[in-house]
Coordinates of C-alpha atoms in Angstrom, one line a residue:
M1 CA -32.6 38.8 27.0
T2 CA -34.3 35.5 26.4
N3 CA -33.7 32.6 28.7
K4 CA -34.1 28.9 27.7
H5 CA -33.6 25.8 29.8
A6 CA -32.9 22.1 29.0
D7 CA -31.6 19.1 30.8
V8 CA -28.5 19.2 28.6
L9 CA -26.9 22.1 26.6
I10 CA -24.8 21.0 23.7
V11 CA -22.5 23.7 22.2
G12 CA -21.5 22.7 18.7
V13 CA -23.8 20.2 16.9
G14 CA -21.3 18.7 14.5
A15 CA -19.5 15.3 14.0
A16 CA -19.6 14.7 17.8
G17 CA -22.4 17.0 19.0
A18 CA -25.1 15.5 16.8
I19 CA -24.3 12.0 18.1
L20 CA -24.8 13.4 21.7
A21 CA -28.0 15.0 20.6
R22 CA -29.4 11.8 19.2
E23 CA -28.2 9.6 22.1
L24 CA -29.4 11.8 24.9
T25 CA -32.8 12.8 23.3
E26 CA -33.6 9.2 22.7
A27 CA -32.7 8.5 26.4
G28 CA -35.4 11.0 27.4
F29 CA -33.3 14.1 28.1
T30 CA -34.4 17.5 26.8
V31 CA -31.5 18.9 24.8
L32 CA -30.8 22.4 23.6
G33 CA -28.2 22.4 20.7
I34 CA -26.5 25.6 19.8
D35 CA -24.4 26.0 16.6
K36 CA -22.8 29.1 15.1
G37 CA -23.7 27.9 11.6
P38 CA -26.9 27.0 9.7
Y39 CA -28.9 23.8 9.4
Y40 CA -28.2 22.5 5.9
H41 CA -30.7 20.4 3.9
S42 CA -30.0 17.9 1.1
D43 CA -31.4 20.3 -1.4
D44 CA -28.6 22.8 -0.6
F45 CA -26.1 20.5 -2.3
W46 CA -27.8 19.7 -5.6
T47 CA -26.0 22.7 -7.0
K48 CA -22.8 22.2 -5.1
F49 CA -20.5 21.9 -8.1
D50 CA -18.8 25.2 -7.6
E51 CA -15.1 24.7 -6.9
L52 CA -14.4 28.4 -6.5
R53 CA -17.1 28.8 -3.8
Y54 CA -16.7 25.5 -1.8
S55 CA -13.0 24.6 -2.3
T56 CA -11.0 27.7 -3.1
R57 CA -13.0 30.0 -0.9
A58 CA -14.0 27.3 1.7
G59 CA -17.7 28.1 1.5
L60 CA -18.6 25.7 4.4
S61 CA -15.9 27.0 6.8
P62 CA -15.5 30.2 8.8
T63 CA -13.2 33.0 7.7
M64 CA -10.7 35.2 9.4
D65 CA -13.0 38.2 9.5
T66 CA -15.5 36.4 11.7
D67 CA -13.3 33.8 13.4
P68 CA -9.8 35.2 13.5
M69 CA -6.9 33.0 14.6
T70 CA -3.3 34.2 15.0
W71 CA 0.0 32.3 14.9
R72 CA 3.5 32.7 16.0
P73 CA 6.4 30.1 15.9
D74 CA 7.5 30.8 19.5
A75 CA 6.7 32.9 22.5
Q76 CA 9.2 35.6 21.5
T77 CA 7.7 36.3 18.1
P78 CA 4.7 38.7 17.6
A79 CA 1.7 36.8 16.4
Q80 CA 0.0 37.5 13.1
I81 CA -3.4 36.6 11.5
L82 CA -3.1 33.3 9.7
P83 CA -2.2 34.6 6.2
W84 CA -2.8 31.3 4.5
A85 CA -6.3 31.0 5.9
V86 CA -7.7 34.2 4.4
G87 CA -8.0 33.6 0.7
P88 CA -6.5 31.8 -2.3
Q89 CA -2.7 31.5 -2.2
P90 CA -1.4 30.3 -5.6
K91 CA 1.3 27.6 -5.4
N92 CA 0.8 27.3 -1.6
P93 CA -1.7 25.0 0.1
L94 CA -4.8 26.8 1.4
W95 CA -5.6 25.5 4.9
H96 CA -8.7 26.8 6.6
P97 CA -10.5 26.5 9.9
P98 CA -13.0 23.8 10.4
S99 CA -16.6 24.1 9.3
V100 CA -19.7 25.7 10.8
G101 CA -23.2 24.4 10.7
V102 CA -25.1 21.4 12.1
G103 CA -23.2 18.3 11.0
G104 CA -19.9 20.3 11.2
G105 CA -16.9 18.9 9.3
S106 CA -18.7 15.6 8.6
I107 CA -20.6 17.5 5.9
H108 CA -17.5 18.1 3.7
W109 CA -14.8 15.9 5.0
A110 CA -12.8 13.6 2.7
C111 CA -14.2 10.6 4.6
W112 CA -11.2 8.5 5.5
S113 CA -12.6 6.7 8.6
W114 CA -9.7 5.0 10.4
R115 CA -9.5 3.3 13.8
Q116 CA -6.4 3.9 15.8
L117 CA -4.0 1.1 16.4
R118 CA -3.9 -0.6 19.8
E119 CA -0.5 0.8 20.5
D120 CA -1.6 4.3 19.7
F121 CA -3.4 4.4 23.1
R122 CA -0.2 3.6 25.0
Q123 CA 2.5 5.5 23.1
R124 CA 4.7 6.3 26.0
S125 CA 4.8 2.8 27.5
D126 CA 5.1 1.2 24.0
W127 CA 8.0 3.3 22.8
I128 CA 9.9 3.0 26.1
D129 CA 9.4 -0.7 26.1
L130 CA 10.7 -1.0 22.6
Y131 CA 13.5 1.6 22.5
G132 CA 14.0 3.0 26.0
E133 CA 13.0 6.4 27.4
E134 CA 15.9 8.2 25.7
K135 CA 14.1 7.7 22.4
L136 CA 11.5 10.2 23.4
P137 CA 12.5 13.6 22.1
E138 CA 13.5 16.3 24.6
G139 CA 10.6 18.5 25.6
S140 CA 8.0 16.0 24.5
Q141 CA 5.0 15.2 26.7
I142 CA 4.1 11.8 25.4
V143 CA 1.7 9.9 27.7
D144 CA -0.5 6.9 27.7
W145 CA -4.3 7.4 27.2
P146 CA -6.6 6.6 30.2
I147 CA -8.7 4.5 27.9
S148 CA -7.6 1.6 25.6
Y149 CA -8.4 0.3 22.2
D150 CA -10.4 -2.6 23.8
D151 CA -12.5 0.0 25.7
L152 CA -13.4 1.7 22.4
E153 CA -13.7 -1.3 20.0
P154 CA -17.5 -1.7 20.6
Y155 CA -17.9 2.0 19.9
Y156 CA -15.8 2.0 16.8
D157 CA -18.2 -0.8 15.6
R158 CA -21.2 1.4 16.4
V159 CA -19.8 4.3 14.4
E160 CA -19.2 2.1 11.4
Y161 CA -22.6 0.4 11.5
E162 CA -24.8 3.3 12.6
T163 CA -23.3 5.9 10.2
G164 CA -22.1 3.7 7.3
V165 CA -18.5 2.9 6.6
S166 CA -17.2 1.0 3.5
G167 CA -14.0 -1.1 3.7
R168 CA -12.5 -4.5 4.0
A169 CA -11.5 -6.0 7.4
G170 CA -7.9 -7.0 7.9
N171 CA -8.2 -8.6 11.4
I172 CA -11.4 -10.1 12.8
N173 CA -11.0 -11.3 16.4
G174 CA -7.3 -11.9 15.8
E175 CA -7.6 -13.7 12.5
I176 CA -5.9 -11.9 9.6
Q177 CA -8.3 -11.4 6.6
E178 CA -7.3 -11.6 3.0
G179 CA -7.3 -8.2 1.2
G180 CA -7.6 -6.0 4.3
N181 CA -5.2 -4.1 6.4
P182 CA -3.1 -6.8 8.1
F183 CA -1.7 -4.4 10.7
E184 CA -5.0 -3.1 12.1
A185 CA -6.1 -3.9 15.6
P186 CA -8.6 -6.8 16.0
R187 CA -12.2 -5.9 15.2
S188 CA -15.4 -7.9 16.1
R189 CA -16.8 -8.0 12.5
D190 CA -16.3 -6.8 8.9
Y191 CA -17.4 -3.4 7.7
P192 CA -21.1 -2.9 6.9
F193 CA -20.4 -2.0 3.3
P194 CA -17.8 -3.4 0.8
P195 CA -15.0 -1.1 -0.3
L196 CA -15.5 1.7 -2.8
R197 CA -14.6 1.1 -6.4
P198 CA -10.9 2.0 -6.7
S199 CA -9.6 5.2 -8.4
A200 CA -8.9 4.9 -12.1
S201 CA -5.1 4.8 -11.7
N202 CA -5.2 2.9 -8.5
K203 CA -3.9 -0.4 -10.0
L204 CA -0.5 1.1 -10.6
F205 CA -0.1 2.1 -6.9
V206 CA -1.3 -1.4 -5.8
E207 CA 1.2 -3.2 -8.1
A208 CA 4.1 -0.9 -7.2
T209 CA 3.6 -1.2 -3.5
K210 CA 3.3 -5.0 -3.7
N211 CA 6.5 -5.2 -5.8
I212 CA 8.3 -3.3 -3.1
G213 CA 7.0 -5.6 -0.4
Y214 CA 4.2 -3.6 1.1
H215 CA 0.6 -4.6 1.8
P216 CA -1.9 -2.3 -0.1
F217 CA -5.6 -2.4 0.8
P218 CA -8.8 -0.4 0.3
P219 CA -8.9 2.1 3.3
P220 CA -12.0 2.6 5.4
A221 CA -14.2 5.3 3.9
A222 CA -17.3 6.9 5.4
I223 CA -19.0 6.8 2.0
I224 CA -21.5 4.1 1.3
S225 CA -20.7 1.8 -1.6
E226 CA -24.3 0.5 -1.8
D227 CA -27.7 2.1 -1.5
W228 CA -28.9 2.3 2.1
G229 CA -32.5 3.5 2.7
E230 CA -32.8 7.0 1.3
R231 CA -29.1 7.4 1.0
K232 CA -27.6 6.5 -2.4
A233 CA -24.3 4.9 -3.1
C234 CA -21.4 7.1 -4.3
V235 CA -21.8 8.2 -7.9
Y236 CA -18.1 9.2 -8.3
C237 CA -18.9 12.8 -9.1
G238 CA -15.4 13.9 -8.0
F239 CA -16.6 16.8 -5.8
C240 CA -16.1 15.3 -2.4
R241 CA -13.6 17.2 -0.2
D242 CA -15.0 20.6 0.8
Y243 CA -18.4 19.7 -0.6
G244 CA -21.7 18.4 0.7
C245 CA -22.9 15.2 -1.0
H246 CA -25.8 15.7 -3.3
V247 CA -26.9 12.0 -3.1
G248 CA -26.3 11.3 0.6
A249 CA -23.5 8.8 0.0
K250 CA -21.1 10.7 2.4
T251 CA -21.6 9.9 6.0
T252 CA -22.5 13.0 7.9
T253 CA -24.2 13.3 11.3
L254 CA -26.6 15.8 9.6
D255 CA -28.1 12.7 7.8
T256 CA -27.4 9.9 10.3
M257 CA -28.1 11.5 13.7
M258 CA -30.2 14.7 13.4
P259 CA -33.4 13.2 11.9
R260 CA -33.8 10.8 14.8
A261 CA -32.8 13.3 17.4
L262 CA -35.4 15.8 16.1
A263 CA -38.1 13.0 15.8
T264 CA -38.0 12.6 19.6
G265 CA -39.4 16.0 20.2
N266 CA -36.8 16.5 22.9
L267 CA -34.4 18.6 20.8
E268 CA -34.4 22.3 20.2
L269 CA -31.8 23.7 17.9
L270 CA -30.5 27.3 17.9
T271 CA -28.6 27.9 14.7
N272 CA -26.5 30.9 13.6
C273 CA -25.9 31.5 17.3
R274 CA -22.5 32.1 18.9
V275 CA -21.8 31.0 22.4
Q276 CA -19.7 33.6 24.2
R277 CA -19.2 32.2 27.6
V278 CA -19.8 29.3 30.0
N279 CA -21.2 30.7 33.3
V280 CA -20.2 29.0 36.5
D281 CA -21.9 29.6 39.8
T282 CA -20.5 30.0 43.3
D283 CA -20.7 26.2 43.8
G284 CA -18.4 25.7 40.8
L285 CA -21.1 24.3 38.5
A286 CA -21.7 25.3 34.9
R287 CA -25.2 26.7 35.1
S288 CA -25.7 28.5 31.7
V289 CA -24.1 29.8 28.6
G290 CA -24.4 33.2 27.1
Y291 CA -24.9 33.5 23.3
I292 CA -25.5 36.0 20.5
D293 CA -28.1 35.2 17.9
A294 CA -28.1 36.0 14.2
K295 CA -29.5 39.5 14.9
G296 CA -26.8 40.3 17.3
E297 CA -29.0 40.0 20.4
R298 CA -27.7 38.5 23.6
H299 CA -29.4 35.6 25.3
E300 CA -28.7 33.0 28.0
A301 CA -29.5 29.3 28.2
S302 CA -29.3 27.1 31.2
G303 CA -28.9 23.4 31.7
D304 CA -28.2 20.7 34.3
L305 CA -25.3 19.4 32.2
V306 CA -23.3 21.5 29.7
I307 CA -21.4 19.8 26.9
L308 CA -18.8 21.6 24.7
S309 CA -18.6 19.6 21.5
A310 CA -17.4 22.2 19.0
Y311 CA -14.0 21.9 17.3
S312 CA -11.1 21.3 19.6
L313 CA -9.8 24.8 19.2
E314 CA -13.2 26.4 19.8
N315 CA -13.9 24.3 22.9
T316 CA -10.5 25.5 24.2
R317 CA -11.2 29.2 23.3
L318 CA -14.5 29.0 25.2
M319 CA -12.9 27.5 28.3
L320 CA -10.2 30.3 28.3
V321 CA -12.6 33.2 27.8
S322 CA -14.8 31.7 30.6
G323 CA -11.8 31.7 32.9
L324 CA -11.9 27.9 33.3
N325 CA -8.3 26.9 33.5
R326 CA -7.4 26.4 37.2
N327 CA -4.6 23.9 36.6
G328 CA -3.2 25.7 33.5
M329 CA -3.7 22.7 31.2
V330 CA -6.3 24.2 28.9
G331 CA -4.6 25.0 25.6
K332 CA -1.6 22.8 26.2
R333 CA -0.4 19.9 24.0
F334 CA -1.5 21.3 20.6
M335 CA -0.9 18.7 17.9
I336 CA -1.5 18.8 14.1
H337 CA -0.7 16.7 11.0
N338 CA 2.1 17.3 8.5
Y339 CA 0.5 16.0 5.3
N340 CA 3.9 15.6 3.5
W341 CA 2.0 16.0 0.2
F342 CA 3.6 14.3 -2.8
S343 CA 2.6 14.8 -6.5
G344 CA 3.5 13.2 -9.8
T345 CA 2.5 12.6 -13.3
L346 CA 2.2 9.2 -15.1
P347 CA 2.5 8.3 -18.8
E348 CA -1.2 7.5 -19.0
E349 CA -4.3 9.5 -18.1
T350 CA -5.3 9.1 -14.4
H351 CA -8.8 10.7 -14.5
V352 CA -7.9 12.4 -11.2
Y353 CA -11.0 14.5 -11.4
A354 CA -13.3 11.5 -10.9
G355 CA -14.4 9.8 -7.7
P356 CA -13.6 10.4 -4.1
A357 CA -10.0 10.7 -2.8
S358 CA -10.6 8.0 -0.3
A359 CA -11.2 5.5 -3.1
G360 CA -7.4 5.3 -3.6
W361 CA -5.8 2.4 -1.7
A362 CA -3.3 2.7 1.1
I363 CA -0.5 1.0 2.9
D364 CA -0.1 0.8 6.6
D365 CA 3.4 -0.8 6.7
T366 CA 4.6 2.7 7.7
S367 CA 2.6 3.0 11.0
G368 CA 2.7 1.7 14.5
D369 CA 4.9 -1.1 15.7
T370 CA 5.4 -2.4 12.1
I371 CA 8.2 0.2 12.0
D372 CA 11.5 -0.6 13.6
R373 CA 12.6 2.8 14.9
S374 CA 15.9 1.6 16.4
N375 CA 18.0 3.3 13.7
L376 CA 15.5 6.1 12.9
N377 CA 15.8 9.6 14.3
F378 CA 12.1 10.1 15.1
V379 CA 9.1 8.5 16.7
G380 CA 5.7 8.2 15.1
G381 CA 4.3 6.8 11.9
T382 CA 1.6 7.2 9.2
P383 CA -0.2 5.3 6.5
I384 CA 0.4 6.4 2.9
M385 CA -2.7 6.9 0.9
F386 CA -3.0 7.0 -2.9
F387 CA -4.7 10.2 -4.1
G388 CA -6.2 9.3 -7.4
G389 CA -9.5 11.3 -7.4
D390 CA -11.3 14.4 -6.2
V391 CA -8.9 16.9 -7.7
Q392 CA -10.8 19.7 -9.5
P393 CA -9.3 22.0 -12.2
I394 CA -8.7 25.1 -10.1
E395 CA -6.7 23.1 -7.5
A396 CA -4.7 21.4 -10.2
A397 CA -4.1 24.7 -11.9
S398 CA -2.7 26.3 -8.8
V399 CA -1.7 24.5 -5.6
L400 CA -0.9 21.2 -7.1
M401 CA 1.2 22.4 -10.0
P402 CA 4.9 21.5 -10.3
P403 CA 7.1 24.3 -8.9
D404 CA 8.8 24.9 -12.3
V405 CA 5.6 25.6 -14.2
P406 CA 4.7 29.4 -14.5
M407 CA 1.3 30.7 -13.7
R408 CA 0.8 32.0 -17.3
G409 CA 1.9 31.4 -20.9
P410 CA 2.5 28.4 -23.1
A411 CA 4.0 26.2 -20.3
Y412 CA 1.0 26.9 -18.1
K413 CA -1.4 25.9 -20.9
E414 CA 0.6 22.8 -21.6
W415 CA 0.3 21.8 -17.9
L416 CA -3.5 22.2 -18.0
R417 CA -3.7 20.3 -21.3
H418 CA -1.2 17.5 -20.5
G419 CA -0.2 17.4 -16.9
Y420 CA -3.5 17.7 -15.1
R421 CA -4.9 14.7 -17.0
R422 CA -1.9 12.6 -15.8
L423 CA -1.7 13.8 -12.2
F424 CA -1.7 11.6 -9.1
G425 CA -0.8 12.2 -5.5
M426 CA 0.3 10.4 -2.3
Y427 CA -0.7 11.7 1.1
S428 CA 0.4 10.9 4.6
Q429 CA -0.2 12.4 8.0
M430 CA 2.8 12.4 10.3
A431 CA 1.5 13.8 13.6
S432 CA 3.4 16.4 15.6
L433 CA 4.3 15.4 19.1
P434 CA 2.8 17.0 22.2
M435 CA 5.5 19.5 23.0
E436 CA 5.9 22.0 25.8
T437 CA 6.5 24.7 23.2
N438 CA 3.3 24.1 21.2
Y439 CA 0.1 25.4 22.7
V440 CA -2.8 27.8 22.2
D441 CA -4.0 30.7 24.3
L442 CA -5.9 34.0 23.9
D443 CA -4.4 36.7 21.7
P444 CA -4.0 39.9 23.8
K445 CA -4.7 42.2 20.8
V446 CA -6.8 40.6 18.1
K447 CA -10.6 40.3 18.7
D448 CA -13.5 39.0 16.7
P449 CA -16.4 41.3 15.7
W450 CA -18.2 40.6 19.0
G451 CA -15.2 41.7 21.1
Q452 CA -13.9 38.3 22.1
P453 CA -10.2 37.6 21.9
A454 CA -8.9 35.5 19.0
L455 CA -7.2 32.2 19.7
R456 CA -3.4 32.4 19.3
I457 CA -1.5 29.3 18.1
T458 CA 2.1 29.0 19.2
H459 CA 3.6 26.2 17.1
D460 CA 6.6 25.3 15.0
W461 CA 7.9 22.2 13.4
G462 CA 10.8 20.5 15.1
D463 CA 13.5 17.9 14.5
N464 CA 11.2 15.0 14.9
D465 CA 8.9 16.4 12.3
R466 CA 11.8 17.0 9.9
E467 CA 13.3 13.5 10.3
A468 CA 9.9 11.9 9.9
A469 CA 9.1 13.9 6.7
L470 CA 12.5 12.9 5.2
W471 CA 11.8 9.3 5.9
I472 CA 8.3 9.2 4.5
R473 CA 9.3 11.2 1.4
Q474 CA 11.9 8.6 0.5
I475 CA 9.3 5.8 0.6
K476 CA 7.0 7.8 -1.6
H477 CA 9.8 8.4 -4.1
S478 CA 10.4 4.6 -4.3
I479 CA 6.7 4.0 -4.9
A480 CA 6.5 6.6 -7.6
R481 CA 9.6 5.2 -9.4
E482 CA 8.0 1.7 -9.3
M483 CA 4.8 3.2 -10.7
G484 CA 6.7 4.7 -13.7
A485 CA 6.2 8.4 -12.7
T486 CA 7.4 10.8 -15.4
K487 CA 7.8 13.7 -12.9
T488 CA 7.5 14.2 -9.2
W489 CA 7.5 17.1 -6.7
E490 CA 6.7 17.6 -3.0
A491 CA 5.3 20.1 -0.6
P492 CA 7.9 21.6 1.8
L493 CA 9.3 19.2 4.5
L494 CA 8.2 21.6 7.2
P495 CA 5.1 23.2 5.6
P496 CA 4.1 26.9 5.9
Y497 CA 0.7 26.0 7.5
H498 CA 0.1 25.7 11.3
L499 CA -3.6 24.9 10.9
S500 CA -4.8 21.8 9.1
T501 CA -8.4 21.0 10.2
H502 CA -6.8 18.1 12.1
E503 CA -5.8 19.9 15.3
M504 CA -5.9 17.7 18.4
G505 CA -5.1 18.1 22.1
T506 CA -5.5 21.4 24.0
H507 CA -8.1 19.9 26.5
I508 CA -6.8 16.4 26.9
M509 CA -8.1 13.5 28.9
G510 CA -6.2 11.9 31.8
E511 CA -6.5 10.4 35.2
N512 CA -4.4 13.1 37.0
P513 CA -6.5 16.2 37.5
N514 CA -3.3 18.3 37.7
E515 CA -2.1 17.2 34.3
S516 CA -5.2 17.0 32.2
V517 CA -8.5 18.8 31.5
V518 CA -11.1 16.0 31.4
D519 CA -11.3 12.5 32.8
R520 CA -11.6 9.3 30.7
Y521 CA -15.3 10.1 30.0
C522 CA -14.6 13.7 28.9
R523 CA -15.9 15.2 32.1
S524 CA -14.2 18.3 33.3
H525 CA -11.9 17.9 36.3
E526 CA -12.6 21.5 37.3
V527 CA -16.4 21.8 36.7
P528 CA -18.2 18.5 37.5
N529 CA -21.3 19.0 35.3
L530 CA -19.3 20.2 32.3
F531 CA -18.1 17.8 29.5
L532 CA -15.7 18.6 26.6
V533 CA -16.0 16.2 23.7
G534 CA -14.0 16.1 20.5
G535 CA -10.4 15.9 19.2
G536 CA -9.2 18.1 22.0
V537 CA -9.3 15.2 24.4
F538 CA -6.5 13.3 22.5
P539 CA -3.5 13.1 24.8
T540 CA -1.3 12.0 21.9
Y541 CA -1.7 11.8 18.2
N542 CA -1.0 9.4 15.3
G543 CA -1.1 9.2 11.5
Y544 CA -4.8 8.5 11.1
N545 CA -7.7 10.8 10.4
P546 CA -9.3 11.5 13.8
T547 CA -13.0 11.5 13.1
E548 CA -13.9 7.9 13.7
T549 CA -12.0 7.9 17.0
I550 CA -13.7 11.2 18.0
Q551 CA -17.1 9.7 17.3
A552 CA -16.3 6.5 19.1
I553 CA -15.3 8.5 22.2
T554 CA -18.5 10.5 21.8
F555 CA -20.7 7.3 22.0
W556 CA -18.5 6.2 25.0
A557 CA -19.1 9.5 26.8
A558 CA -22.9 9.5 26.0
D559 CA -23.2 6.0 27.5
H560 CA -21.5 7.2 30.6
I561 CA -23.8 10.2 30.9
K562 CA -26.9 8.0 30.5
Q563 CA -25.6 5.5 33.0
E564 CA -24.5 7.9 35.7
T565 CA -27.6 10.1 35.7
Q566 CA -29.7 7.2 37.1
N567 CA -29.6 4.7 40.0
G568 CA -27.5 6.9 42.2
G569 CA -24.7 7.5 39.6
V570 CA -22.2 10.3 39.9
L571 CA -24.2 12.6 37.7
T572 CA -27.5 12.0 39.5
R573 CA -27.2 15.2 41.6
F574 CA -27.1 17.3 38.4
A575 CA -30.0 15.5 36.6
A576 CA -33.5 16.9 36.9
K577 CA -35.1 13.5 37.2
E578 CA -34.2 9.8 36.9
R579 CA -34.4 8.3 33.5
V580 CA -34.6 4.8 32.2
T581 CA -32.1 4.1 29.4
S582 CA -32.2 1.4 26.8

């Protein structure tokens, strides 16, 4: 067994962990970063144009043979291995676990880079003020966050300017801006890059939504629209979701954070290594982690501070296998997105194979307090995004086909010849509520190849999900009719997936140590030198892609660590030595 030591151990060097690595190494900490995947290089993606490998077979994500997860709809039903996460499922969406490797999901994400609304941080208070407590569904556990939009606004700004986000501001310091999202919370300045060039058929969506009375705008995208140093602007190759970027246009922490972290000389990376357990001493402190390297050999690494910054579900699994769940809150409040996918065809060609999906415009009239829910049978909201690019042939020939088209024969060929070339989509993200009945724990039977229990998801869609899906579907139909769609079809109201790569909650933040896992700075209530960073800290969820909020919280937590390890701060007793931070 080999033992390594650093001031800080970071488990999972992805969208959040790489930010921590850069921030803390530049502040003078020695950091050991451990990731179960490889370290990719830009050359790895010059030959990325393989839909079968990267999209259909999810080449940048783990599979059920190495990272099994099980699912059941309720506590009375036996769990099963996620069947839709194993391989191609024609005519059904293929949802797979998040990625592995340094940079994590930021390597192959679709790059919508939203901020949350101000009211998203106080959902309970906001909805009760507007509609009364009886509006909250029975069994829901809706709370206010212990942090506010105003706390995070400077950190949202850092994410956008330090990583590269393209867009058009809608609200600068309270003044509504022409052409942006008029419903967004106030920001201190515009985006660092102008919006991406719109999708080929985007104009029809823009005109249709304006005619109905909505307010379309170019959504924020973590893809640079202009050259920036060695990174090149988007070339509209059309291979974006599920793929690395061969020109560096997509914003990934592999490019934006890791080079500077490594340049400090304070970072050591252990790749293709799987952390098995967080080891806590008799004083209740996290002193080390046990891990297995690529050869299958077991090792241990120690640190003064330990940070779990893997995906929300992996952070949670590590806490559970380590026996760190004194208050019983680890695994609770599991939340995901219902994508409510909507497809259609238009009379003209849409060139849906070109450009990134996030180049399509969006409306946000269907989110936040812009909705009057008084006469609606649900709470929540979501933007609607036009999907006019980044749809490759295999996807169009299987999961996005109309339900009445067979998988072979003349009608199938006609779809490929005519339908695919005229395809468009609309996409939304209605979030499930934190419900008492939706949670994750360890499966008592299924184990991974190293003998560790699989994570078991207990989740089913409820009445709020159904009502919200019906409502957003009607709006999409009205937009499609205004666009002149020749044919439309939708995914199921309550989809067959229970894993979406947008899982939030399960180690939530909160002020009450009996009702949450971490405090407002992502520090464990149970283990005072342990931090959990990532989407797992979300106490509630909304209709936006979570990555920019995750990264803003990561910068916020990193600043707290730097501040509180000096000048008598609360973390000083865990730090090896005092440091001067910039």
